[in-house]
């Protein structure tokens, strides 16, 4: 079982954290993860994280929902059990489509929303009964933690993070 060291630099202000992330990236240190008690605007860009492609998945899931709704209504209302409701002809889906628009919209939103949640959980590796990976409980209240892989001289890195405004710097053996 291999062990590697990481540095936990703890900050008590999000602006100081953002500045430290920028300095860390400029110094070419690898940021493993940043733990924050609330979303910090611009942190993903400062860390160099690529934009998400979940919007593409949402579009595909919405199209799937629209296809399922159209196919379902055509089969149920036109082919399998045609009924004369309100004088509308039951032999053509196109002529009845204005009545089906609310169902098509709702199924599009339903598929996009529910499949996006499943995709997000799978992409984030959040499974039922998964143990929390939070290294310090203070990050759920009022502190920010940047986890950086140790590369090179450990003492130099510790002093670097102390100079970025960290209130606490710890070297941790990660298993």
N, CA, C and O atoms as a DFTB+ gen file, in Angstrom:
700 C
 N C O
     1  1       0.845      -1.171       0.000
     2  2       0.000       0.000       0.000
     3  2       0.892       1.236       0.000
     4  3       1.664       1.453       0.934
     5  1       0.783       2.033      -1.038
     6  2       1.666       3.194      -1.151
     7  2       1.099       4.378      -0.370
     8  3      -0.113       4.579      -0.295
     9  1       1.999       5.141       0.196
    10  2       1.596       6.351       0.901
    11  2       2.269       7.536       0.242
    12  3       3.428       7.460      -0.168
    13  1       1.545       8.618       0.144
    14  2       2.119       9.851      -0.359
    15  2       1.672      10.992       0.537
    16  3       0.627      10.921       1.184
    17  1       2.465      12.029       0.565
    18  2       2.198      13.141       1.470
    19  2       1.457      14.253       0.742
    20  3       1.697      14.534      -0.432
    21  1       0.551      14.869       1.484
    22  2      -0.149      16.052       1.004
    23  2      -0.062      17.130       2.072
    24  3       0.104      16.845       3.257
    25  1      -0.175      18.357       1.632
    26  2      -0.188      19.490       2.554
    27  2      -1.617      19.992       2.650
    28  3      -2.282      20.207       1.637
    29  1      -2.080      20.176       3.875
    30  2      -3.380      20.781       4.133
    31  2      -3.140      22.211       4.591
    32  3      -2.699      22.449       5.716
    33  1      -3.432      23.155       3.713
    34  2      -3.324      24.571       4.043
    35  2      -4.727      25.075       4.341
    36  3      -5.609      25.011       3.485
    37  1      -4.936      25.580       5.562
    38  2      -6.258      26.002       6.004
    39  2      -6.311      27.527       6.040
    40  3      -5.421      28.185       6.579
    41  1      -7.386      28.076       5.448
    42  2      -7.592      29.526       5.369
    43  2      -8.918      29.863       6.036
    44  3      -9.810      29.022       6.139
    45  1      -9.032      31.114       6.487
    46  2     -10.281      31.526       7.121
    47  2     -11.012      32.615       6.335
    48  3     -11.959      33.216       6.844
    49  1     -10.576      32.875       5.092
    50  2     -11.229      33.878       4.256
    51  2     -11.192      33.396       2.804
    52  3     -10.164      32.905       2.337
    53  1     -12.305      33.535       2.099
    54  2     -12.349      33.034       0.725
    55  2     -11.505      33.863      -0.235
    56  3     -10.993      33.320      -1.214
    57  1     -11.344      35.158       0.013
    58  2     -10.484      35.968      -0.852
    59  2      -9.015      35.580      -0.694
    60  3      -8.268      35.554      -1.672
    61  1      -8.606      35.283       0.527
    62  2      -7.237      34.833       0.774
    63  2      -7.030      33.476       0.107
    64  3      -5.972      33.219      -0.468
    65  1      -8.041      32.607       0.185
    66  2      -7.969      31.300      -0.481
    67  2      -7.793      31.456      -1.982
    68  3      -6.948      30.784      -2.575
    69  1      -8.577      32.331      -2.611
    70  2      -8.482      32.537      -4.058
    71  2      -7.089      33.019      -4.448
    72  3      -6.513      32.555      -5.432
    73  1      -6.555      33.951      -3.671
    74  2      -5.205      34.453      -3.941
    75  2      -4.173      33.334      -3.772
    76  3      -3.228      33.234      -4.554
    77  1      -4.357      32.493      -2.749
    78  2      -3.433      31.379      -2.512
    79  2      -3.513      30.350      -3.635
    80  3      -2.490      29.791      -4.031
    81  1      -4.690      30.096      -4.144
    82  2      -4.845      29.154      -5.258
    83  2      -4.103      29.673      -6.483
    84  3      -3.407      28.918      -7.162
    85  1      -4.252      30.957      -6.759
    86  2      -3.537      31.540      -7.910
    87  2      -2.024      31.437      -7.731
    88  3      -1.310      31.059      -8.659
    89  1      -1.536      31.774      -6.529
    90  2      -0.091      31.691      -6.262
    91  2       0.405      30.248      -6.361
    92  3       1.503      30.002      -6.859
    93  1      -0.391      29.307      -5.894
    94  2      -0.027      27.890      -5.942
    95  2       0.075      27.412      -7.382
    96  3       0.997      26.676      -7.733
    97  1      -0.878      27.832      -8.221
    98  2      -0.830      27.447      -9.639
    99  2       0.373      28.071     -10.335
   100  3       1.009      27.427     -11.169
   101  1       0.692      29.324      -9.995
   102  2       1.849      29.987     -10.601
   103  2       3.139      29.266     -10.198
   104  3       4.073      29.157     -10.993
   105  1       3.181      28.775      -8.949
   106  2       4.363      28.051      -8.461
   107  2       4.406      26.607      -8.972
   108  3       5.334      25.869      -8.641
   109  1       3.430      26.200      -9.761
   110  2       3.361      24.866     -10.381
   111  2       3.255      23.731      -9.353
   112  3       3.823      22.655      -9.545
   113  1       2.521      23.984      -8.260
   114  2       2.204      22.918      -7.317
   115  2       0.848      22.338      -7.719
   116  3      -0.045      23.065      -8.154
   117  1       0.707      21.017      -7.569
   118  2      -0.535      20.348      -7.974
   119  2      -1.564      20.399      -6.841
   120  3      -1.348      19.832      -5.770
   121  1      -2.669      21.077      -7.085
   122  2      -3.766      21.155      -6.115
   123  2      -4.634      19.912      -6.292
   124  3      -5.240      19.704      -7.343
   125  1      -4.681      19.094      -5.246
   126  2      -5.505      17.881      -5.291
   127  2      -6.990      18.224      -5.189
   128  3      -7.804      17.769      -5.993
   129  1      -7.326      19.038      -4.181
   130  2      -8.732      19.364      -3.913
   131  2      -8.792      20.598      -3.032
   132  3      -7.842      20.912      -2.315
   133  1      -9.932      21.300      -3.095
   134  2     -10.189      22.431      -2.203
   135  2     -11.542      22.180      -1.553
   136  3     -12.528      21.922      -2.243
   137  1     -11.590      22.254      -0.237
   138  2     -12.818      22.041       0.523
   139  2     -13.277      23.387       1.075
   140  3     -12.506      24.087       1.731
   141  1     -14.540      23.750       0.807
   142  2     -15.077      25.042       1.245
   143  2     -16.442      24.842       1.891
   144  3     -17.153      23.896       1.552
   145  1     -16.820      25.726       2.823
   146  2     -18.136      25.593       3.454
   147  2     -19.276      26.090       2.566
   148  3     -20.440      25.792       2.835
   149  1     -18.959      26.835       1.522
   150  2     -19.958      27.327       0.584
   151  2     -19.296      27.477      -0.786
   152  3     -18.070      27.544      -0.867
   153  1     -20.080      27.530      -1.859
   154  2     -19.480      27.676      -3.189
   155  2     -18.730      29.003      -3.301
   156  3     -19.259      30.051      -2.930
   157  1     -17.521      28.959      -3.801
   158  2     -16.701      30.157      -3.993
   159  2     -16.676      30.468      -5.486
   160  3     -16.168      29.683      -6.286
   161  1     -17.225      31.611      -5.848
   162  2     -17.325      32.002      -7.254
   163  2     -15.936      32.160      -7.870
   164  3     -15.093      32.883      -7.339
   165  1     -15.705      31.482      -8.991
   166  2     -14.449      31.583      -9.710
   167  2     -13.376      30.623      -9.255
   168  3     -12.282      30.620      -9.819
   169  1     -13.652      29.801      -8.245
   170  2     -12.642      28.880      -7.731
   171  2     -12.270      27.825      -8.776
   172  3     -11.096      27.488      -8.925
   173  1     -13.255      27.309      -9.492
   174  2     -12.968      26.298     -10.511
   175  2     -12.068      26.850     -11.606
   176  3     -11.173      26.152     -12.083
   177  1     -12.294      28.088     -12.005
   178  2     -11.439      28.696     -13.026
   179  2     -10.040      28.951     -12.480
   180  3      -9.051      28.753     -13.185
   181  1      -9.954      29.394     -11.214
   182  2      -8.647      29.645     -10.602
   183  2      -7.849      28.350     -10.445
   184  3      -6.623      28.363     -10.548
   185  1      -8.536      27.240     -10.198
   186  2      -7.864      25.950     -10.059
   187  2      -7.496      25.336     -11.406
   188  3      -6.720      24.382     -11.462
   189  1      -8.046      25.876     -12.485
   190  2      -7.761      25.340     -13.813
   191  2      -8.608      24.141     -14.177
   192  3      -8.220      23.342     -15.029
   193  1      -9.766      24.003     -13.540
   194  2     -10.668      22.896     -13.843
   195  2     -11.407      23.193     -15.143
   196  3     -11.919      24.296     -15.331
   197  1     -11.461      22.224     -16.025
   198  2     -12.132      22.391     -17.320
   199  2     -13.638      22.575     -17.111
   200  3     -14.199      22.049     -16.149
   201  1     -14.290      23.314     -18.003
   202  2     -15.748      23.487     -17.884
   203  2     -16.466      22.145     -17.988
   204  3     -16.000      21.222     -18.657
   205  1     -17.592      22.058     -17.323
   206  2     -18.358      20.815     -17.298
   207  2     -19.091      20.596     -18.621
   208  3     -19.443      21.544     -19.322
   209  1     -19.309      19.336     -18.938
   210  2     -20.069      18.975     -20.128
   211  2     -21.457      18.450     -19.752
   212  3     -22.109      17.788     -20.560
   213  1     -21.903      18.740     -18.549
   214  2     -23.206      18.243     -18.115
   215  2     -24.354      18.882     -18.898
   216  3     -25.419      18.279     -19.026
   217  1     -24.151      20.091     -19.421
   218  2     -25.208      20.735     -20.206
   219  2     -25.485      19.949     -21.485
   220  3     -26.627      19.887     -21.940
   221  1     -24.458      19.354     -22.060
   222  2     -24.650      18.519     -23.247
   223  2     -25.498      17.308     -22.887
   224  3     -26.382      16.911     -23.646
   225  1     -25.224      16.725     -21.729
   226  2     -26.031      15.585     -21.264
   227  2     -27.478      16.010     -21.051
   228  3     -28.397      15.264     -21.390
   229  1     -27.691      17.198     -20.495
   230  2     -29.058      17.679     -20.262
   231  2     -29.814      17.797     -21.581
   232  3     -30.980      17.411     -21.666
   233  1     -29.161      18.323     -22.599
   234  2     -29.804      18.446     -23.909
   235  2     -30.161      17.065     -24.473
   236  3     -31.265      16.862     -24.978
   237  1     -29.232      16.134     -24.385
   238  2     -29.478      14.780     -24.897
   239  2     -30.614      14.120     -24.121
   240  3     -31.475      13.475     -24.720
   241  1     -30.626      14.272     -22.793
   242  2     -31.693      13.682     -21.990
   243  2     -33.047      14.323     -22.293
   244  3     -34.071      13.639     -22.306
   245  1     -33.053      15.632     -22.536
   246  2     -34.291      16.312     -22.920
   247  2     -34.811      15.798     -24.248
   248  3     -36.011      15.573     -24.401
   249  1     -33.912      15.610     -25.216
   250  2     -34.317      15.051     -26.518
   251  2     -34.858      13.638     -26.357
   252  3     -35.824      13.258     -27.019
   253  1     -34.235      12.860     -25.478
   254  2     -34.730      11.510     -25.209
   255  2     -36.142      11.559     -24.621
   256  3     -37.008      10.777     -25.013
   257  1     -36.370      12.475     -23.684
   258  2     -37.699      12.628     -23.089
   259  2     -38.739      13.049     -24.110
   260  3     -39.865      12.550     -24.096
   261  1     -38.372      13.959     -24.992
   262  2     -39.289      14.398     -26.046
   263  2     -39.623      13.246     -26.987
   264  3     -40.768      13.098     -27.412
   265  1     -38.622      12.429     -27.312
   266  2     -38.838      11.270     -28.180
   267  2     -39.758      10.244     -27.515
   268  3     -40.670       9.715     -28.150
   269  1     -39.512       9.974     -26.248
   270  2     -40.361       9.020     -25.519
   271  2     -41.798       9.542     -25.445
   272  3     -42.743       8.779     -25.646
   273  1     -41.969      10.835     -25.158
   274  2     -43.312      11.413     -25.062
   275  2     -44.040      11.331     -26.401
   276  3     -45.208      10.946     -26.452
   277  1     -43.359      11.688     -27.471
   278  2     -43.982      11.657     -28.799
   279  2     -44.364      10.235     -29.193
   280  3     -45.473       9.987     -29.667
   281  1     -43.438       9.311     -28.994
   282  2     -43.710       7.904     -29.331
   283  2     -44.843       7.351     -28.481
   284  3     -45.728       6.661     -28.987
   285  1     -44.814       7.655     -27.196
   286  2     -45.841       7.151     -26.283
   287  2     -47.219       7.694     -26.664
   288  3     -48.179       6.927     -26.734
   289  1     -47.332       8.984     -26.909
   290  2     -48.640       9.567     -27.221
   291  2     -49.147       9.102     -28.591
   292  3     -50.345       8.880     -28.767
   293  1     -48.239       8.955     -29.555
   294  2     -48.666       8.463     -30.861
   295  2     -49.209       7.048     -30.739
   296  3     -50.247       6.731     -31.320
   297  1     -48.528       6.208     -30.000
   298  2     -48.989       4.827     -29.856
   299  2     -50.292       4.762     -29.055
   300  3     -51.247       4.105     -29.470
   301  1     -50.328       5.440     -27.913
   302  2     -51.497       5.329     -27.032
   303  2     -52.725       6.009     -27.629
   304  3     -53.799       5.410     -27.687
   305  1     -52.572       7.258     -28.072
   306  2     -53.741       8.059     -28.459
   307  2     -54.150       7.907     -29.922
   308  3     -55.287       8.221     -30.274
   309  1     -53.250       7.435     -30.779
   310  2     -53.587       7.351     -32.206
   311  2     -53.723       5.903     -32.667
   312  3     -54.699       5.556     -33.331
   313  1     -52.743       5.047     -32.317
   314  2     -52.738       3.691     -32.872
   315  2     -53.462       2.680     -31.990
   316  3     -54.284       1.910     -32.486
   317  1     -53.166       2.669     -30.679
   318  2     -53.699       1.615     -29.812
   319  2     -55.142       1.863     -29.395
   320  3     -55.964       0.951     -29.479
   321  1     -55.467       3.057     -28.954
   322  2     -56.787       3.326     -28.404
   323  2     -57.284       4.693     -28.878
   324  3     -57.416       5.614     -28.072
   325  1     -57.559       4.832     -30.172
   326  2     -58.003       6.135     -30.681
   327  2     -59.379       6.496     -30.138
   328  3     -60.288       5.665     -30.117
   329  1     -59.524       7.746     -29.699
   330  2     -60.792       8.234     -29.163
   331  2     -61.096       9.599     -29.768
   332  3     -60.186      10.370     -30.073
   333  1     -62.370       9.888     -29.937
   334  2     -62.772      11.200     -30.419
   335  2     -63.003      12.080     -29.189
   336  3     -64.051      12.005     -28.548
   337  1     -62.022      12.905     -28.875
   338  2     -62.113      13.767     -27.700
   339  2     -62.230      15.199     -28.180
   340  3     -61.305      15.732     -28.794
   341  1     -63.352      15.817     -27.906
   342  2     -63.556      17.220     -28.275
   343  2     -63.596      17.441     -29.774
   344  3     -63.276      18.535     -30.239
   345  1     -63.975      16.442     -30.536
   346  2     -64.082      16.596     -31.982
   347  2     -62.762      16.539     -32.719
   348  3     -62.721      16.785     -33.924
   349  1     -61.683      16.220     -32.026
   350  2     -60.366      16.151     -32.682
   351  2     -60.248      14.815     -33.424
   352  3     -60.675      13.778     -32.916
   353  1     -59.674      14.848     -34.611
   354  2     -59.526      13.588     -35.348
   355  2     -58.512      12.679     -34.663
   356  3     -57.494      13.149     -34.155
   357  1     -58.786      11.401     -34.651
   358  2     -57.907      10.455     -33.972
   359  2     -57.088       9.632     -34.950
   360  3     -56.548       8.594     -34.568
   361  1     -56.979      10.061     -36.194
   362  2     -56.211       9.306     -37.174
   363  2     -54.867       9.957     -37.510
   364  3     -54.108       9.415     -38.313
   365  1     -54.558      11.126     -36.899
   366  2     -53.324      11.817     -37.230
   367  2     -52.710      12.446     -35.976
   368  3     -53.357      13.208     -35.259
   369  1     -51.451      12.104     -35.738
   370  2     -50.729      12.685     -34.597
   371  2     -50.491      14.178     -34.811
   372  3     -50.624      14.964     -33.873
   373  1     -50.144      14.573     -36.025
   374  2     -49.821      15.974     -36.324
   375  2     -51.018      16.873     -36.048
   376  3     -50.843      17.968     -35.513
   377  1     -52.217      16.450     -36.394
   378  2     -53.403      17.279     -36.163
   379  2     -53.734      17.392     -34.674
   380  3     -54.364      18.362     -34.254
   381  1     -53.318      16.418     -33.882
   382  2     -53.574      16.450     -32.443
   383  2     -52.417      17.032     -31.638
   384  3     -52.533      17.195     -30.423
   385  1     -51.309      17.346     -32.293
   386  2     -50.104      17.753     -31.568
   387  2     -50.298      18.962     -30.637
   388  3     -49.711      18.954     -29.555
   389  1     -51.073      19.992     -30.978
   390  2     -51.233      21.094     -30.017
   391  2     -51.758      20.645     -28.651
   392  3     -51.406      21.233     -27.628
   393  1     -52.578      19.630     -28.632
   394  2     -53.082      19.117     -27.352
   395  2     -52.002      18.342     -26.603
   396  3     -52.081      18.195     -25.383
   397  1     -51.002      17.848     -27.317
   398  2     -49.953      17.041     -26.703
   399  2     -48.742      17.858     -26.245
   400  3     -47.856      17.312     -25.587
   401  1     -48.683      19.147     -26.576
   402  2     -47.515      19.974     -26.240
   403  2     -47.219      19.989     -24.738
   404  3     -46.053      19.850     -24.368
   405  1     -48.210      20.151     -23.853
   406  2     -47.872      20.143     -22.418
   407  2     -47.235      18.828     -21.954
   408  3     -46.323      18.834     -21.127
   409  1     -47.718      17.710     -22.488
   410  2     -47.155      16.410     -22.118
   411  2     -45.727      16.300     -22.639
   412  3     -44.845      15.809     -21.935
   413  1     -45.495      16.751     -23.861
   414  2     -44.147      16.705     -24.435
   415  2     -43.189      17.571     -23.607
   416  3     -42.063      17.156     -23.329
   417  1     -43.626      18.756     -23.218
   418  2     -42.784      19.635     -22.403
   419  2     -42.455      18.992     -21.062
   420  3     -41.297      18.976     -20.642
   421  1     -43.463      18.469     -20.398
   422  2     -43.252      17.878     -19.071
   423  2     -42.348      16.655     -19.120
   424  3     -41.519      16.462     -18.231
   425  1     -42.499      15.838     -20.136
   426  2     -41.625      14.655     -20.251
   427  2     -40.188      15.058     -20.580
   428  3     -39.240      14.415     -20.127
   429  1     -40.027      16.129     -21.372
   430  2     -38.679      16.627     -21.664
   431  2     -37.993      17.080     -20.385
   432  3     -36.842      16.725     -20.133
   433  1     -38.698      17.862     -19.582
   434  2     -38.135      18.349     -18.317
   435  2     -37.915      17.196     -17.340
   436  3     -36.890      17.150     -16.659
   437  1     -38.862      16.270     -17.265
   438  2     -38.750      15.125     -16.361
   439  2     -37.503      14.296     -16.663
   440  3     -36.720      13.991     -15.764
   441  1     -37.326      13.937     -17.923
   442  2     -36.158      13.125     -18.296
   443  2     -34.860      13.887     -18.055
   444  3     -33.914      13.336     -17.493
   445  1     -34.809      15.151     -18.475
   446  2     -33.584      15.932     -18.301
   447  2     -33.230      16.060     -16.822
   448  3     -32.074      15.855     -16.450
   449  1     -34.190      16.392     -15.983
   450  2     -33.913      16.605     -14.557
   451  2     -33.481      15.317     -13.862
   452  3     -32.463      15.297     -13.170
   453  1     -34.236      14.263     -14.040
   454  2     -33.936      13.033     -13.316
   455  2     -32.647      12.362     -13.811
   456  3     -31.849      11.885     -13.004
   457  1     -32.447      12.326     -15.103
   458  2     -31.227      11.700     -15.615
   459  2     -29.999      12.565     -15.314
   460  3     -28.895      12.036     -15.183
   461  1     -30.173      13.875     -15.204
   462  2     -29.048      14.742     -14.822
   463  2     -28.612      14.456     -13.384
   464  3     -27.416      14.445     -13.094
   465  1     -29.551      14.230     -12.498
   466  2     -29.211      13.896     -11.119
   467  2     -28.426      12.588     -11.077
   468  3     -27.405      12.493     -10.396
   469  1     -28.902      11.587     -11.804
   470  2     -28.202      10.302     -11.841
   471  2     -26.804      10.478     -12.425
   472  3     -25.841       9.924     -11.895
   473  1     -26.684      11.236     -13.500
   474  2     -25.386      11.472     -14.132
   475  2     -24.446      12.207     -13.191
   476  3     -23.268      11.862     -13.090
   477  1     -24.964      13.222     -12.500
   478  2     -24.127      13.974     -11.561
   479  2     -23.606      13.071     -10.447
   480  3     -22.421      13.117     -10.117
   481  1     -24.473      12.258      -9.869
   482  2     -24.034      11.353      -8.804
   483  2     -23.016      10.335      -9.300
   484  3     -22.047      10.036      -8.603
   485  1     -23.227       9.803     -10.494
   486  2     -22.267       8.841     -11.035
   487  2     -20.931       9.511     -11.332
   488  3     -19.874       8.951     -11.041
   489  1     -20.977      10.710     -11.912
   490  2     -19.743      11.433     -12.268
   491  2     -18.976      11.849     -11.016
   492  3     -17.745      11.861     -11.016
   493  1     -19.695      12.187      -9.956
   494  2     -19.068      12.618      -8.703
   495  2     -18.724      11.443      -7.792
   496  3     -18.149      11.629      -6.720
   497  1     -19.075      10.249      -8.218
   498  2     -18.858       9.033      -7.430
   499  2     -19.514       9.134      -6.051
   500  3     -18.913       8.789      -5.034
   501  1     -20.744       9.610      -6.043
   502  2     -21.524       9.698      -4.812
   503  2     -22.525       8.550      -4.803
   504  3     -23.587       8.627      -5.419
   505  1     -22.169       7.498      -4.100
   506  2     -23.014       6.323      -4.026
   507  2     -23.735       6.309      -2.689
   508  3     -23.291       6.958      -1.742
   509  1     -24.838       5.580      -2.598
   510  2     -25.500       5.462      -1.295
   511  2     -24.547       4.860      -0.256
   512  3     -23.805       3.923      -0.550
   513  1     -24.578       5.394       0.923
   514  2     -23.794       4.941       2.084
   515  2     -22.288       5.177       1.904
   516  3     -21.482       4.544       2.586
   517  1     -21.909       6.063       1.012
   518  2     -20.494       6.376       0.816
   519  2     -20.009       7.232       1.994
   520  3     -20.695       8.153       2.438
   521  1     -18.835       6.907       2.474
   522  2     -18.257       7.675       3.590
   523  2     -17.810       9.041       3.098
   524  3     -17.335       9.180       1.971
   525  1     -17.963      10.041       3.943
   526  2     -17.548      11.403       3.602
   527  2     -16.033      11.461       3.476
   528  3     -15.311      10.767       4.193
   529  1     -15.560      12.298       2.557
   530  2     -14.126      12.423       2.330
   531  2     -13.588      13.751       2.855
   532  3     -12.503      14.174       2.456
   533  1     -14.312      14.398       3.721
   534  2     -13.901      15.695       4.240
   535  2     -12.756      15.519       5.241
   536  3     -12.936      14.863       6.268
   537  1     -11.577      16.097       4.958
   538  2     -10.427      15.873       5.845
   539  2     -10.451      16.688       7.130
   540  3      -9.734      16.351       8.072
   541  1     -11.249      17.743       7.202
   542  2     -11.280      18.593       8.391
   543  2     -12.702      19.117       8.568
   544  3     -13.257      19.728       7.655
   545  1     -13.291      18.881       9.735
   546  2     -14.686      19.254       9.951
   547  2     -14.900      20.766       9.941
   548  3     -16.031      21.216       9.758
   549  1     -13.864      21.548      10.131
   550  2     -14.018      23.009      10.119
   551  2     -14.411      23.532       8.735
   552  3     -14.928      24.643       8.616
   553  1     -14.167      22.738       7.692
   554  2     -14.526      23.189       6.348
   555  2     -16.025      23.154       6.106
   556  3     -16.491      23.659       5.084
   557  1     -16.785      22.578       7.010
   558  2     -18.237      22.611       6.884
   559  2     -18.831      23.809       7.603
   560  3     -20.039      24.037       7.538
   561  1     -17.988      24.582       8.293
   562  2     -18.480      25.713       9.075
   563  2     -17.911      27.040       8.584
   564  3     -18.649      27.863       8.042
   565  1     -16.605      27.261       8.766
   566  2     -16.070      28.585       8.468
   567  2     -14.628      28.604       7.974
   568  3     -14.031      29.679       7.904
   569  1     -14.045      27.460       7.630
   570  2     -12.668      27.424       7.148
   571  2     -12.607      26.811       5.744
   572  3     -13.517      26.103       5.314
   573  1     -11.514      27.103       5.050
   574  2     -11.277      26.612       3.693
   575  2      -9.990      25.816       3.711
   576  3      -9.001      26.245       4.306
   577  1      -9.991      24.653       3.062
   578  2      -8.821      23.789       3.077
   579  2      -8.377      23.504       1.647
   580  3      -9.173      23.077       0.810
   581  1      -7.100      23.745       1.381
   582  2      -6.515      23.406       0.086
   583  2      -5.570      22.237       0.302
   584  3      -4.650      22.307       1.117
   585  1      -5.806      21.161      -0.439
   586  2      -4.985      19.959      -0.346
   587  2      -4.050      19.928      -1.548
   588  3      -4.495      19.880      -2.694
   589  1      -2.741      19.957      -1.270
   590  2      -1.732      20.031      -2.331
   591  2      -0.761      18.870      -2.174
   592  3      -0.308      18.573      -1.069
   593  1      -0.448      18.223      -3.279
   594  2       0.510      17.113      -3.262
   595  2       1.913      17.654      -2.986
   596  3       2.327      18.666      -3.552
   597  1       2.632      16.960      -2.106
   598  2       3.999      17.362      -1.784
   599  2       4.907      16.927      -2.928
   600  3       4.973      15.752      -3.287
   601  1       5.601      17.909      -3.483
   602  2       6.573      17.611      -4.540
   603  2       7.798      18.478      -4.275
   604  3       7.712      19.705      -4.254
   605  1       8.906      17.842      -4.078
   606  2      10.119      18.606      -3.780
   607  2      10.340      18.719      -2.282
   608  3      10.001      17.812      -1.521
   609  1      10.910      19.838      -1.869
   610  2      11.262      20.059      -0.474
   611  2      10.015      20.383       0.358
   612  3       9.306      21.355       0.098
   613  1       9.778      19.550       1.349
   614  2       8.583      19.688       2.182
   615  2       8.595      20.987       2.990
   616  3       7.570      21.662       3.088
   617  1       9.747      21.342       3.570
   618  2       9.839      22.551       4.395
   619  2       9.611      23.809       3.563
   620  3       8.972      24.754       4.026
   621  1      10.135      23.822       2.327
   622  2       9.925      24.976       1.440
   623  2       8.448      25.140       1.110
   624  3       7.935      26.258       1.057
   625  1       7.775      24.029       0.892
   626  2       6.349      24.101       0.570
   627  2       5.536      24.588       1.760
   628  3       4.608      25.380       1.596
   629  1       5.877      24.119       2.958
   630  2       5.173      24.562       4.159
   631  2       5.339      26.070       4.334
   632  3       4.368      26.772       4.615
   633  1       6.571      26.575       4.168
   634  2       6.790      28.018       4.318
   635  2       6.093      28.795       3.198
   636  3       5.621      29.911       3.420
   637  1       6.026      28.208       1.991
   638  2       5.303      28.850       0.889
   639  2       3.837      29.057       1.252
   640  3       3.290      30.141       1.050
   641  1       3.201      28.010       1.791
   642  2       1.776      28.119       2.132
   643  2       1.545      29.009       3.346
   644  3       0.500      29.653       3.438
   645  1       2.472      29.061       4.261
   646  2       2.343      30.002       5.375
   647  2       2.401      31.433       4.870
   648  3       1.731      32.313       5.411
   649  1       3.199      31.672       3.835
   650  2       3.300      33.014       3.255
   651  2       2.097      33.392       2.395
   652  3       1.923      34.567       2.069
   653  1       1.267      32.422       2.023
   654  2       0.067      32.736       1.240
   655  2      -1.094      33.166       2.122
   656  3      -2.161      33.507       1.613
   657  1      -0.904      33.153       3.426
   658  2      -1.966      33.588       4.328
   659  2      -2.689      32.465       5.038
   660  3      -3.741      32.688       5.636
   661  1      -2.149      31.271       4.983
   662  2      -2.789      30.136       5.659
   663  2      -2.688      30.309       7.171
   664  3      -1.645      30.705       7.693
   665  1      -3.776      30.011       7.865
   666  2      -3.766      30.092       9.326
   667  2      -3.179      28.828       9.938
   668  3      -2.749      28.824      11.091
   669  1      -3.166      27.747       9.147
   670  2      -2.617      26.482       9.627
   671  2      -2.139      25.670       8.428
   672  3      -2.834      25.584       7.416
   673  1      -0.955      25.076       8.543
   674  2      -0.402      24.232       7.480
   675  2       0.039      22.922       8.109
   676  3       0.822      22.912       9.059
   677  1      -0.474      21.801       7.569
   678  2      -0.134      20.480       8.087
   679  2       0.322      19.588       6.942
   680  3      -0.186      19.692       5.825
   681  1       1.276      18.717       7.221
   682  2       1.691      17.699       6.263
   683  2       1.045      16.386       6.708
   684  3       1.210      15.958       7.850
   685  1       0.319      15.762       5.805
   686  2      -0.463      14.560       6.111
   687  2      -0.006      13.418       5.218
   688  3       0.235      13.610       4.026
   689  1       0.113      12.220       5.803
   690  2       0.365      11.001       5.021
   691  2      -0.985      10.518       4.498
   692  3      -1.877      10.201       5.284
   693  1      -1.138      10.461       3.185
   694  2      -2.393      10.017       2.589
   695  2      -2.228       8.583       2.104
   696  3      -1.278       8.265       1.389
   697  1      -3.162       7.719       2.499
   698  2      -3.066       6.298       2.125
   699  2      -3.900       6.022       0.919
   700  3      -3.951       4.885       0.450
